[in-house]
Coordinates of C-alpha atoms in Angstrom, one line a residue:
Chain O
M1 CA -81.1 7.0 62.5
V2 CA -81.3 3.4 61.3
C3 CA -84.9 2.1 61.5
A4 CA -85.3 -1.5 62.8
T5 CA -85.7 -3.1 59.2
C6 CA -82.5 -2.4 58.1
E7 CA -80.4 -2.9 61.1
P8 CA -77.4 -2.6 61.5
K9 CA -75.8 -1.5 58.2
G10 CA -79.2 0.6 57.2
L11 CA -80.0 -0.1 53.2
C12 CA -81.1 3.5 53.0
G13 CA -77.9 5.0 54.4
G14 CA -79.5 5.8 57.7
K15 CA -82.0 8.3 56.0
G16 CA -84.6 5.8 55.8
L17 CA -86.7 6.9 59.1
V18 CA -86.1 10.5 58.3
T19 CA -87.5 10.2 54.8
F20 CA -90.3 8.2 55.9
K21 CA -91.2 10.6 58.7
E22 CA -91.0 13.7 56.3
G23 CA -92.9 12.0 53.7
A24 CA -95.7 11.1 55.5
W25 CA -96.2 13.8 58.4
A26 CA -94.1 16.6 58.2
N27 CA -94.3 17.3 54.3
N28 CA -97.5 15.4 54.0
P29 CA -98.5 15.5 50.3
L30 CA -102.2 16.4 50.6
A31 CA -102.2 18.9 53.9
I32 CA -98.8 20.4 53.3
Q33 CA -97.7 20.2 49.9
V34 CA -101.4 20.5 48.9
L35 CA -100.9 17.8 45.7
G36 CA -103.4 15.4 44.4
I37 CA -106.4 17.4 45.4
C38 CA -108.6 16.2 42.5
S39 CA -108.6 12.4 43.6
A40 CA -109.0 13.4 47.1
L41 CA -112.3 15.0 46.5
A42 CA -113.5 12.7 43.8
V43 CA -113.3 9.3 45.2
T44 CA -113.9 10.0 49.2
S45 CA -117.5 9.7 48.9
R46 CA -117.1 6.2 50.2
L47 CA -114.5 4.8 52.4
E48 CA -113.9 1.6 50.4
N49 CA -113.1 3.6 47.1
S50 CA -110.8 5.9 49.2
L51 CA -109.0 2.7 50.4
V52 CA -108.5 1.5 46.9
M53 CA -107.2 4.7 45.6
G54 CA -104.9 5.1 48.3
A55 CA -103.6 1.8 47.5
A56 CA -103.4 2.5 44.0
L57 CA -101.1 5.7 44.7
I58 CA -98.8 4.0 47.2
F59 CA -98.2 1.5 44.3
V60 CA -97.7 4.0 41.2
C61 CA -95.7 6.2 43.6
V62 CA -93.3 3.3 44.6
G63 CA -93.4 1.8 41.1
S64 CA -92.5 5.0 39.5
N65 CA -90.0 6.1 42.4
L66 CA -88.2 3.0 41.9
I67 CA -87.7 3.1 38.3
V68 CA -87.0 6.8 37.7
S69 CA -84.4 6.2 40.4
I70 CA -83.0 3.3 38.8
L71 CA -82.6 5.0 35.6
R72 CA -81.6 8.4 37.1
K73 CA -78.1 8.5 35.5
H74 CA -79.2 7.3 32.3
T75 CA -81.8 9.4 31.5
P76 CA -81.1 12.5 29.2
H77 CA -82.1 15.8 30.8
R78 CA -84.0 17.1 27.9
I79 CA -86.7 14.5 27.8
R80 CA -86.8 13.7 31.6
M81 CA -90.4 14.8 32.2
V82 CA -91.6 13.1 29.6
A83 CA -89.9 9.7 30.4
E84 CA -91.3 10.3 33.7
V85 CA -94.8 10.6 32.5
A86 CA -94.2 7.3 30.5
I87 CA -93.1 5.5 33.4
I88 CA -96.1 6.9 35.7
A89 CA -98.5 6.0 33.0
T90 CA -97.3 2.7 32.6
F91 CA -97.9 1.9 36.4
V92 CA -101.2 3.6 36.3
I93 CA -102.4 1.4 33.4
L94 CA -101.0 -1.6 35.0
F95 CA -103.0 -0.8 38.2
D96 CA -105.9 -0.3 36.2
L97 CA -105.7 -3.5 34.2
I98 CA -105.4 -5.6 37.4
L99 CA -108.6 -3.6 38.9
K100 CA -110.6 -4.5 35.7
A101 CA -109.3 -8.1 36.1
F102 CA -109.6 -8.8 39.6
Y103 CA -112.0 -5.7 41.2
W104 CA -114.5 -5.3 38.6
D105 CA -117.0 -3.3 40.5
M106 CA -114.4 -0.9 42.0
S107 CA -113.2 -0.3 38.6
K108 CA -116.8 0.8 37.3
Q109 CA -116.9 3.1 40.6
L110 CA -113.6 4.6 40.2
G111 CA -113.9 5.4 36.6
P112 CA -111.9 7.8 35.0
Y113 CA -110.2 8.8 38.0
V114 CA -107.6 5.9 38.1
G115 CA -106.3 7.3 34.7
L116 CA -105.9 10.5 36.4
I117 CA -103.3 9.2 38.8
I118 CA -101.0 10.1 36.1
T119 CA -101.6 13.7 36.2
N120 CA -101.7 13.4 40.0
C121 CA -99.0 16.0 40.9
I122 CA -97.7 13.9 43.8
V123 CA -96.4 11.2 42.0
M124 CA -94.7 13.4 39.2
G125 CA -93.7 15.8 42.2
R126 CA -92.0 13.2 43.9
A127 CA -90.4 11.8 40.9
E128 CA -88.9 14.9 39.8
A129 CA -88.0 16.0 43.4
F130 CA -87.0 13.3 45.1
A131 CA -86.5 10.0 42.7
L132 CA -84.4 12.0 40.6
Q133 CA -81.5 12.5 43.1
N134 CA -81.9 9.7 45.2
P135 CA -80.9 5.9 45.3
P136 CA -83.4 3.5 44.5
I137 CA -84.2 2.1 48.0
L138 CA -84.7 5.5 49.6
S139 CA -86.8 6.4 46.7
I140 CA -88.8 3.5 47.6
V141 CA -89.1 4.6 51.3
D142 CA -90.1 8.1 50.0
G143 CA -92.8 6.4 47.6
I144 CA -94.2 4.3 50.4
A145 CA -94.2 7.4 52.9
N146 CA -96.0 9.8 50.4
G147 CA -98.3 7.0 49.4
V148 CA -99.1 6.2 53.1
G149 CA -99.5 9.9 54.0
Y150 CA -102.0 10.6 51.3
A151 CA -104.1 7.5 51.7
V152 CA -104.4 8.0 55.3
I153 CA -105.8 11.4 54.5
L154 CA -108.0 10.1 52.1
A155 CA -109.2 7.4 54.6
I156 CA -110.4 9.8 57.1
I157 CA -112.0 12.1 54.5
G158 CA -113.7 9.1 53.2
F159 CA -114.9 7.8 56.5
F160 CA -116.5 11.1 57.6
R161 CA -118.2 11.7 54.3
E162 CA -119.7 8.2 54.2
L163 CA -120.8 8.4 57.8
L164 CA -122.1 11.7 57.7
G165 CA -123.7 11.4 54.4
A166 CA -125.2 7.8 53.9
G167 CA -124.9 6.9 57.7
E168 CA -122.9 3.8 56.4
I169 CA -119.1 2.7 56.9
L170 CA -117.8 0.3 54.1
G171 CA -121.3 0.2 53.0
H172 CA -122.7 -1.6 56.1
A173 CA -125.2 0.8 58.1
V174 CA -124.2 1.8 61.7
P175 CA -126.4 0.6 63.9
G176 CA -128.4 3.0 65.9
F177 CA -126.8 5.7 64.2
T178 CA -129.4 6.8 62.0
S179 CA -132.1 6.6 64.5
W180 CA -131.0 10.1 65.8
Y181 CA -129.0 11.5 62.5
T182 CA -130.5 12.0 59.3
P183 CA -127.9 11.4 56.6
N184 CA -126.9 14.6 54.9
Q185 CA -126.5 13.9 51.1
L186 CA -124.6 17.0 51.1
M187 CA -121.7 15.2 52.3
I188 CA -121.5 12.9 49.1
L189 CA -121.9 15.4 46.6
A190 CA -119.1 18.1 45.6
P191 CA -119.9 20.6 48.2
G192 CA -119.5 17.9 50.9
A193 CA -116.0 17.1 49.5
F194 CA -114.8 20.5 49.8
F195 CA -116.0 20.9 53.1
A196 CA -114.5 17.9 54.3
L197 CA -111.3 18.2 53.0
G198 CA -110.8 21.9 54.2
L199 CA -111.8 20.7 57.6
V200 CA -109.6 17.9 57.5
I201 CA -106.2 20.0 56.3
G202 CA -107.4 22.7 59.0
F203 CA -107.2 20.4 62.0
F204 CA -104.0 18.7 60.4
N205 CA -102.6 21.7 60.6
A206 CA -103.7 22.6 64.1
I207 CA -102.3 19.4 65.6
K208 CA -99.1 19.8 63.7
G209 CA -98.5 23.4 64.7
P210 CA -96.8 26.2 62.7
D211 CA -93.5 25.1 60.7
P212 CA -90.2 26.0 63.0
E213 CA -89.5 28.4 60.7
E214 CA -92.5 30.2 60.6
K215 CA -92.2 30.5 64.5
K216 CA -89.5 33.0 64.2
Chain E
M1 CA -71.9 14.1 26.8
K2 CA -74.7 12.4 26.0
G3 CA -75.8 13.6 22.2
S4 CA -79.1 13.5 20.3
A5 CA -78.9 10.1 19.2
Y6 CA -78.6 8.8 22.7
T7 CA -81.8 10.8 23.6
I8 CA -83.5 9.6 20.5
G9 CA -82.1 5.9 21.8
F10 CA -83.0 6.3 25.1
A11 CA -86.9 7.4 24.0
A12 CA -87.3 4.7 21.9
V13 CA -86.1 2.0 24.1
L14 CA -88.1 3.2 27.0
G15 CA -91.3 3.8 25.1
S16 CA -91.1 0.4 23.4
A17 CA -90.4 -1.1 26.7
C18 CA -93.7 0.4 28.2
A19 CA -95.9 -0.3 25.3
L20 CA -94.5 -3.9 25.2
L21 CA -95.4 -4.5 29.0
L22 CA -98.8 -2.6 28.8
T23 CA -99.6 -4.9 25.8
A24 CA -98.6 -8.0 27.5
A25 CA -100.5 -7.1 30.4
A26 CA -103.6 -6.2 28.6
S27 CA -103.6 -9.5 26.8
I28 CA -103.0 -11.4 30.4
T29 CA -105.8 -9.6 32.1
K30 CA -108.1 -9.8 29.3
P31 CA -109.6 -13.1 29.8
Y32 CA -110.3 -12.1 33.5
K33 CA -111.8 -8.8 32.4
E34 CA -114.0 -10.5 29.9
A35 CA -115.0 -13.2 32.5
N36 CA -116.2 -10.2 34.8
Q37 CA -118.4 -8.8 32.0
Q38 CA -119.7 -12.1 31.4
A39 CA -120.6 -12.7 35.1
E40 CA -121.9 -9.0 35.5
E41 CA -124.5 -9.9 32.5
A42 CA -125.2 -13.3 33.8
R43 CA -125.8 -11.6 37.3
N44 CA -128.3 -8.9 36.1
I45 CA -130.2 -11.2 33.4
L46 CA -130.5 -13.9 36.8
Q47 CA -131.6 -10.9 38.6
A48 CA -134.1 -9.6 36.0
L49 CA -135.9 -13.1 35.3
N50 CA -136.0 -13.3 39.0
V51 CA -134.5 -16.6 38.9
P52 CA -134.5 -17.9 42.4
R53 CA -131.2 -19.0 43.9
Q54 CA -130.6 -22.0 46.2
D55 CA -130.2 -20.1 49.7
G56 CA -132.9 -17.4 48.3
T57 CA -130.2 -14.3 48.7
S58 CA -129.9 -12.1 45.5
W59 CA -127.5 -13.2 42.9
H60 CA -125.1 -10.1 43.3
G61 CA -123.2 -11.6 45.9
A62 CA -122.7 -14.9 44.2
S63 CA -119.3 -16.1 42.6
S64 CA -118.5 -15.4 39.0
A65 CA -118.4 -19.1 38.6
E66 CA -121.9 -19.7 40.1
V67 CA -123.7 -17.1 37.9
V68 CA -122.3 -18.3 34.8
K69 CA -123.4 -21.8 35.4
A70 CA -126.8 -21.2 36.6
R71 CA -127.3 -18.8 33.8
E72 CA -126.3 -21.6 31.4
D73 CA -128.2 -24.1 33.0
N74 CA -131.5 -22.1 33.6
V75 CA -131.6 -19.2 30.8
K76 CA -132.0 -20.3 26.9
E77 CA -131.0 -17.5 24.3
K78 CA -133.7 -17.2 21.4
K79 CA -133.5 -15.2 18.4
K80 CA -136.3 -14.3 16.4
G81 CA -135.4 -12.1 13.7
D82 CA -133.5 -9.2 14.9
L83 CA -134.6 -9.7 18.3
T84 CA -132.6 -11.9 20.9
T85 CA -134.6 -12.8 24.1
Y86 CA -133.6 -14.6 27.0
V87 CA -135.9 -17.5 28.6
Y88 CA -136.1 -18.7 31.8
E89 CA -137.3 -22.5 31.1
V90 CA -137.8 -24.9 34.2
N91 CA -138.5 -28.3 32.6
G92 CA -139.6 -27.0 29.5
E93 CA -142.0 -24.4 31.1
T94 CA -141.4 -20.9 30.1
K95 CA -141.3 -18.8 33.3
A96 CA -140.3 -15.4 32.1
T97 CA -138.6 -13.7 29.3
A98 CA -135.9 -11.0 29.2
I99 CA -134.5 -8.8 26.7
R100 CA -131.6 -6.4 26.7
F101 CA -132.6 -2.4 26.4
A102 CA -130.0 0.0 25.8
G103 CA -129.8 3.6 25.1
P104 CA -128.0 7.2 25.6
G105 CA -128.4 8.3 29.4
L106 CA -127.5 12.0 30.1
W107 CA -123.7 11.5 30.7
G108 CA -123.2 7.9 29.1
P109 CA -124.7 5.0 27.8
V110 CA -127.6 2.7 30.0
K111 CA -127.7 -0.7 29.6
G112 CA -130.0 -2.9 31.5
F113 CA -132.3 -6.2 30.8
L114 CA -136.3 -6.3 31.1
A115 CA -137.9 -9.5 32.0
L116 CA -141.7 -10.0 31.5
E117 CA -143.9 -12.9 32.7
P118 CA -145.1 -15.6 30.4
D119 CA -148.2 -13.4 29.7
M120 CA -145.7 -11.0 28.1
K121 CA -147.6 -8.2 29.4
T122 CA -146.5 -7.9 33.2
I123 CA -143.1 -7.1 34.2
R124 CA -141.2 -9.7 36.2
G125 CA -137.9 -7.6 36.9
M126 CA -135.8 -4.8 35.3
T127 CA -131.7 -4.4 36.0
I128 CA -129.5 -1.9 34.7
Y129 CA -126.0 -2.7 34.7
E130 CA -124.2 0.2 33.2
Q131 CA -124.7 4.1 33.5
E132 CA -123.1 7.3 34.1
E133 CA -126.1 9.3 35.4
T134 CA -125.3 12.0 38.5
P135 CA -124.8 10.0 41.6
G136 CA -127.6 11.0 43.9
L137 CA -130.1 12.0 41.1
G138 CA -130.3 10.1 37.8
G139 CA -127.9 7.8 39.6
E140 CA -130.8 6.5 41.7
I141 CA -132.1 4.3 38.5
V142 CA -129.9 1.6 40.0
A143 CA -131.1 1.9 43.4
P144 CA -133.1 -1.2 44.6
W145 CA -136.3 1.4 45.5
F146 CA -136.5 2.5 41.6
R147 CA -135.8 -1.0 40.5
D148 CA -138.5 -2.6 42.8
Q149 CA -141.4 -0.4 41.8
F150 CA -141.3 -2.2 38.0
V151 CA -142.2 -5.6 39.3
G152 CA -145.9 -6.5 38.6
K153 CA -146.3 -3.3 36.7
S154 CA -147.8 -3.7 33.2
V155 CA -146.3 -2.9 30.0
V156 CA -149.6 -1.8 28.0
D157 CA -151.6 0.5 29.4
A158 CA -155.7 0.2 30.2
A159 CA -156.3 0.5 26.1
G160 CA -153.7 -2.1 25.5
V161 CA -151.3 0.3 23.9
P162 CA -147.8 -0.9 24.7
G163 CA -145.7 1.7 26.6
I164 CA -144.6 2.3 30.3
I165 CA -144.6 5.8 32.0
I166 CA -142.0 6.9 34.5
S167 CA -143.1 10.1 35.9
M168 CA -143.8 12.1 39.3
S169 CA -146.7 13.5 38.0
G170 CA -150.2 12.0 36.9
E171 CA -152.6 9.4 38.0
P172 CA -151.2 5.9 39.2
A173 CA -151.5 3.5 36.5
A174 CA -151.0 -0.2 35.8
N175 CA -148.4 0.9 33.4
K176 CA -147.0 3.8 35.7
V177 CA -144.1 4.1 37.8
D178 CA -142.6 7.0 40.0
G179 CA -139.9 9.0 38.5
I180 CA -136.9 10.4 40.7
S181 CA -137.2 14.0 41.9
G182 CA -134.5 16.1 40.4
A183 CA -133.9 13.6 37.5
T184 CA -136.5 14.1 34.9
M185 CA -134.1 14.1 32.0
T186 CA -132.6 10.8 33.1
C187 CA -136.2 9.0 33.6
D188 CA -137.1 10.5 30.2
K189 CA -134.4 8.9 28.3
V190 CA -134.5 5.5 30.3
Q191 CA -138.7 5.4 29.4
A192 CA -137.8 5.9 25.8
M193 CA -135.0 3.2 25.6
L194 CA -137.4 0.9 27.8
N195 CA -140.5 1.7 25.5
E196 CA -138.3 1.2 22.3
A197 CA -137.5 -2.3 23.8
I198 CA -141.1 -2.9 24.3
K199 CA -142.2 -2.0 21.1
S200 CA -139.7 -4.7 19.6
I201 CA -141.5 -7.3 21.8
V202 CA -144.7 -6.6 20.9
E203 CA -143.8 -6.2 17.1
E204 CA -142.1 -9.9 17.1
K205 CA -144.8 -11.6 18.4
Chain G
M1 CA -123.3 8.5 20.7
S2 CA -125.1 10.8 23.1
E3 CA -128.4 12.3 21.6
T4 CA -128.1 15.5 24.1
S5 CA -127.7 18.7 22.0
V6 CA -124.6 20.6 21.8
W7 CA -126.0 23.8 23.5
V8 CA -127.1 21.7 26.5
I9 CA -123.5 20.0 26.8
F10 CA -122.0 23.5 26.5
I11 CA -124.4 25.1 28.9
A12 CA -124.2 22.4 31.6
A13 CA -120.3 22.3 31.5
I14 CA -120.0 25.7 32.5
F15 CA -122.9 25.7 35.2
T16 CA -124.6 22.3 36.5
N17 CA -121.6 20.1 35.7
N18 CA -118.9 22.5 36.0
I19 CA -115.7 20.4 35.6
L20 CA -114.0 21.9 38.7
L21 CA -116.7 22.4 40.9
T22 CA -118.6 19.2 40.0
N23 CA -115.8 16.7 39.0
F24 CA -112.8 18.2 41.0
L25 CA -110.5 18.4 38.0
G26 CA -107.8 20.8 37.7
M27 CA -107.7 21.6 41.5
C28 CA -103.8 21.9 41.6
S29 CA -103.6 25.1 39.7
F30 CA -106.6 26.2 40.9
I31 CA -105.2 26.5 44.5
A32 CA -102.0 27.8 43.4
C33 CA -103.0 30.4 41.0
S34 CA -106.2 31.7 42.3
G35 CA -104.5 34.4 44.7
Q36 CA -105.2 37.2 41.9
I37 CA -107.7 38.2 39.5
K38 CA -105.4 39.1 36.7
T39 CA -103.4 35.9 37.1
S40 CA -106.6 33.8 37.2
L41 CA -107.9 35.4 34.0
G42 CA -104.7 34.6 32.1
L43 CA -104.5 30.9 33.1
G44 CA -108.1 30.8 32.4
T45 CA -107.7 31.7 29.1
A46 CA -105.0 29.7 28.3
V47 CA -106.6 26.7 29.7
I48 CA -109.8 27.3 27.6
F49 CA -107.8 27.3 24.1
V50 CA -105.6 24.3 25.3
M51 CA -108.8 22.2 26.3
I52 CA -110.6 23.0 23.0
M53 CA -107.9 22.2 20.8
T54 CA -106.8 18.8 22.6
T55 CA -110.3 17.5 22.9
M56 CA -110.4 18.1 19.3
I57 CA -107.2 16.3 18.6
N58 CA -107.6 13.6 20.9
F59 CA -111.0 12.9 19.2
A60 CA -109.4 12.7 16.0
V61 CA -106.6 10.6 17.2
Y62 CA -109.0 8.3 19.5
H63 CA -111.5 7.6 16.7
G64 CA -108.8 7.9 13.9
V65 CA -106.0 5.7 15.2
L66 CA -106.4 4.1 18.7
V67 CA -109.9 2.2 17.7
P68 CA -109.0 1.2 14.4
L69 CA -105.7 -0.4 15.5
G70 CA -107.3 -1.9 18.8
L71 CA -104.9 0.1 20.8
V72 CA -107.5 1.5 23.3
H73 CA -105.8 0.5 26.1
L74 CA -102.9 3.2 25.4
Q75 CA -105.2 5.9 25.4
F76 CA -104.1 7.5 28.6
I77 CA -100.6 7.4 27.5
V78 CA -101.4 8.7 24.2
F79 CA -103.7 11.6 25.4
I80 CA -101.1 12.8 27.5
A81 CA -98.4 12.7 25.0
V82 CA -100.8 14.9 22.5
I83 CA -101.7 17.5 25.1
A84 CA -97.7 17.6 26.3
A85 CA -96.9 17.9 22.6
F86 CA -99.4 20.4 21.9
V87 CA -98.5 22.8 24.7
Q88 CA -95.2 22.3 23.9
L89 CA -95.8 23.4 20.4
V90 CA -97.9 26.5 21.3
E91 CA -95.0 27.8 23.8
M92 CA -92.7 27.8 21.2
F93 CA -95.0 29.3 18.6
V94 CA -96.1 32.1 21.1
E95 CA -92.5 32.6 22.1
R96 CA -91.4 33.2 18.1
F97 CA -94.4 35.5 16.9
S98 CA -95.4 37.5 20.1
P99 CA -92.8 37.7 22.8
K100 CA -95.1 40.1 24.8
L101 CA -98.0 37.2 25.0
Y102 CA -95.2 34.9 25.7
F103 CA -94.3 36.9 28.5
A104 CA -97.8 37.1 29.7
L105 CA -98.9 33.6 29.3
G106 CA -95.6 31.9 29.2
I107 CA -95.2 30.5 32.9
F108 CA -98.6 29.2 32.6
L109 CA -98.4 26.9 29.7
P110 CA -96.0 24.0 31.6
L111 CA -98.8 24.2 34.2
I112 CA -101.1 23.3 32.2
T113 CA -99.8 20.2 30.9
V114 CA -100.4 18.6 34.2
N115 CA -103.8 20.4 34.4
C116 CA -105.8 17.2 35.2
A117 CA -108.9 18.9 34.1
I118 CA -107.3 19.0 30.4
L119 CA -106.9 15.2 30.5
G120 CA -110.3 14.7 32.3
A121 CA -111.9 16.6 29.6
S122 CA -110.5 14.3 26.8
L123 CA -111.3 11.2 28.8
F124 CA -114.6 12.1 29.7
M125 CA -115.6 12.7 26.0
I126 CA -114.6 9.2 25.3
I127 CA -116.6 7.8 28.2
R128 CA -119.8 9.7 27.2
Q129 CA -119.5 8.9 23.5
Y130 CA -119.6 12.2 22.0
S131 CA -119.6 13.0 18.6
F132 CA -117.3 15.7 17.2
L133 CA -119.7 18.7 17.4
Q134 CA -120.7 17.7 20.9
S135 CA -116.9 17.3 21.7
I136 CA -116.1 21.0 20.7
G137 CA -119.1 22.3 22.9
F138 CA -117.7 20.2 25.6
G139 CA -114.2 21.2 25.2
L140 CA -115.3 24.9 25.0
G141 CA -117.9 24.6 27.8
A142 CA -115.6 22.8 30.2
G143 CA -112.5 25.4 29.6
I144 CA -114.9 28.4 30.4
G145 CA -116.6 26.6 33.3
W146 CA -112.9 26.2 34.7
A147 CA -111.9 29.7 33.9
V148 CA -115.1 31.1 35.4
A149 CA -114.6 29.0 38.7
I150 CA -110.8 30.0 39.1
V151 CA -111.7 33.6 38.4
L152 CA -114.4 33.7 41.0
M153 CA -112.0 32.2 43.3
A154 CA -109.5 34.7 43.0
G155 CA -112.2 37.6 43.5
L156 CA -113.4 35.8 46.7
R157 CA -109.5 35.2 48.0
Q158 CA -108.8 38.9 47.4
K159 CA -111.6 40.0 49.7
M160 CA -110.8 37.3 52.3
R161 CA -107.4 38.9 53.1
Y162 CA -109.5 41.7 55.0
S163 CA -110.9 38.7 57.2
H164 CA -109.7 37.0 60.3
V165 CA -109.0 33.4 59.4
P166 CA -107.9 31.1 62.3
Q167 CA -104.2 30.1 62.0
C168 CA -104.6 26.7 61.1
F169 CA -107.0 27.1 58.5
Q170 CA -105.2 30.0 56.5
G171 CA -104.3 29.3 53.2
V172 CA -105.6 25.8 51.4
A173 CA -108.3 24.8 54.3
I174 CA -110.0 27.9 54.1
A175 CA -110.1 27.9 50.3
M176 CA -111.5 24.7 50.1
I177 CA -114.2 25.6 52.4
V178 CA -115.1 28.5 50.4
T179 CA -114.9 26.5 47.2
G180 CA -117.2 24.2 48.9
V181 CA -119.7 27.3 49.4
L182 CA -119.0 28.1 45.6
A183 CA -119.9 24.4 44.8
M184 CA -123.1 24.6 46.7
A185 CA -124.2 27.9 45.0
F186 CA -123.2 26.1 41.5
M187 CA -125.8 23.4 42.4
G188 CA -128.4 26.1 42.5
F189 CA -128.2 26.2 38.3
A190 CA -129.5 22.6 38.3
G191 CA -133.0 23.0 36.5
M192 CA -131.5 26.2 34.6
V193 CA -131.5 24.2 31.4
A194 CA -133.5 21.0 31.1
I195 CA -130.2 19.0 32.1
Q196 CA -131.9 16.9 35.0

């Protein structure tokens, strides 16, 4: 299957669309692979923070997948994990520096959680499981897919937590909403995060249906 | 076959490349980061001093260039011994004086500005620009409702002894504001650092 | 430098500001390994040990090397390198001197390297400007807090095997919701120490 962007040759050897669908939906990093939970819980108290974190993950995942893939035939097997960590960390710090320079308020709000993207199992997982065995362009697609799959779920959780917890969306009060609904601050605090994540994963599974293998 | 020498070489090259890239990026972004920090400080000083903005809105929405210029135009820095004060002057007349206050909060440093009217007794404004307190509890110290209660309060009590009180209990007083329920420790610490700052102003007069 | 007493930091790290239930760090291994109480105990012990040692080492490295040389922006990489190296050393040490312990604990050690709680503890220690003694109290408390949470979770999940959970919620989803209730319960500790 060759997607419209690269027709007719297909830069990804025809596997682009499949890889994207797999990474964003069927093998969604948060809901199916259950990775990257820490930041999903920590930053989703507000929609804006969730969006920035999602962007950060897409940036880091694409960047690290690309470099790891380019270097895959030259990386000595023994130090491959260390090399992956170094590459991932470099991209994370780059993002952090950009954030501090151009989006100061957000940098203060995200705090240590930007640095923790380095240990975010999604990025490491994709580098190890995909980028090491696949060509660069396809790795970029995989990075985008996983990043987007993660970012979308993050945005959904963030949307509901901010709406139900503070009666606001992106910092703006929703007109008329708070007249009949009293914001439940618990949604903004820790327990609310766990509930929101659990419910979103549950619904994701309900929509997706059980794995074809499990149906047997 | 990739031997040890290659492994070490690869590691060294990769490590140096990353370190170099990051150091370069750090120095390129440093001026922007510092400009942001300066703008943040300027915003808070202007807010605390209650310097009016052209269109009447709060300084928090203003651009970095605007606040830095506004600070330069309106606020003079004066040093008396160890104490640095930020004075808001219009045509030579002192409208307000502000000082920094800082101290350890519960989870991290708390920093802000306290501004007083020319009588050096009434509070003109208070802003906090750095804190790590628990969101929803101690973190409320940056909420507008907490901040605004300081405006118009006195820094001396009925007997003239300098010191403000942040507490949920006790009689209302000219030098007392409400605390935050569930955040007694944070309020105590903020009270302590504000009083330390107030003490240093009084001592320098 | 924070003036909070070491004891308060220690107790708070376990109960009122539990690194897992309040700061959400260390979730991945938490989910993967909280199925059995025995496994959780093993992992928890390993985490306590690694956490307290790496906070101490990272403290020394940060204040002794990074700050004087103006290399603070490399702290993420350096901390992770220290953690990875330390875990590798421990693994080699344990394998050499106690094969039995290695067999019991060995599989957990690589998992700990990417445990965000370990890195997070070091980062928090720097942000909150703890002194050396406070860092030790924090490292120990955070480790114990994480271990307590994971063992509690394992106990709850073992009990849940006898409940009728809807198909789409089985596994992670229900685990998250239960953790939420656990987090709510821990919120009840607020006020236990004069912490807020």
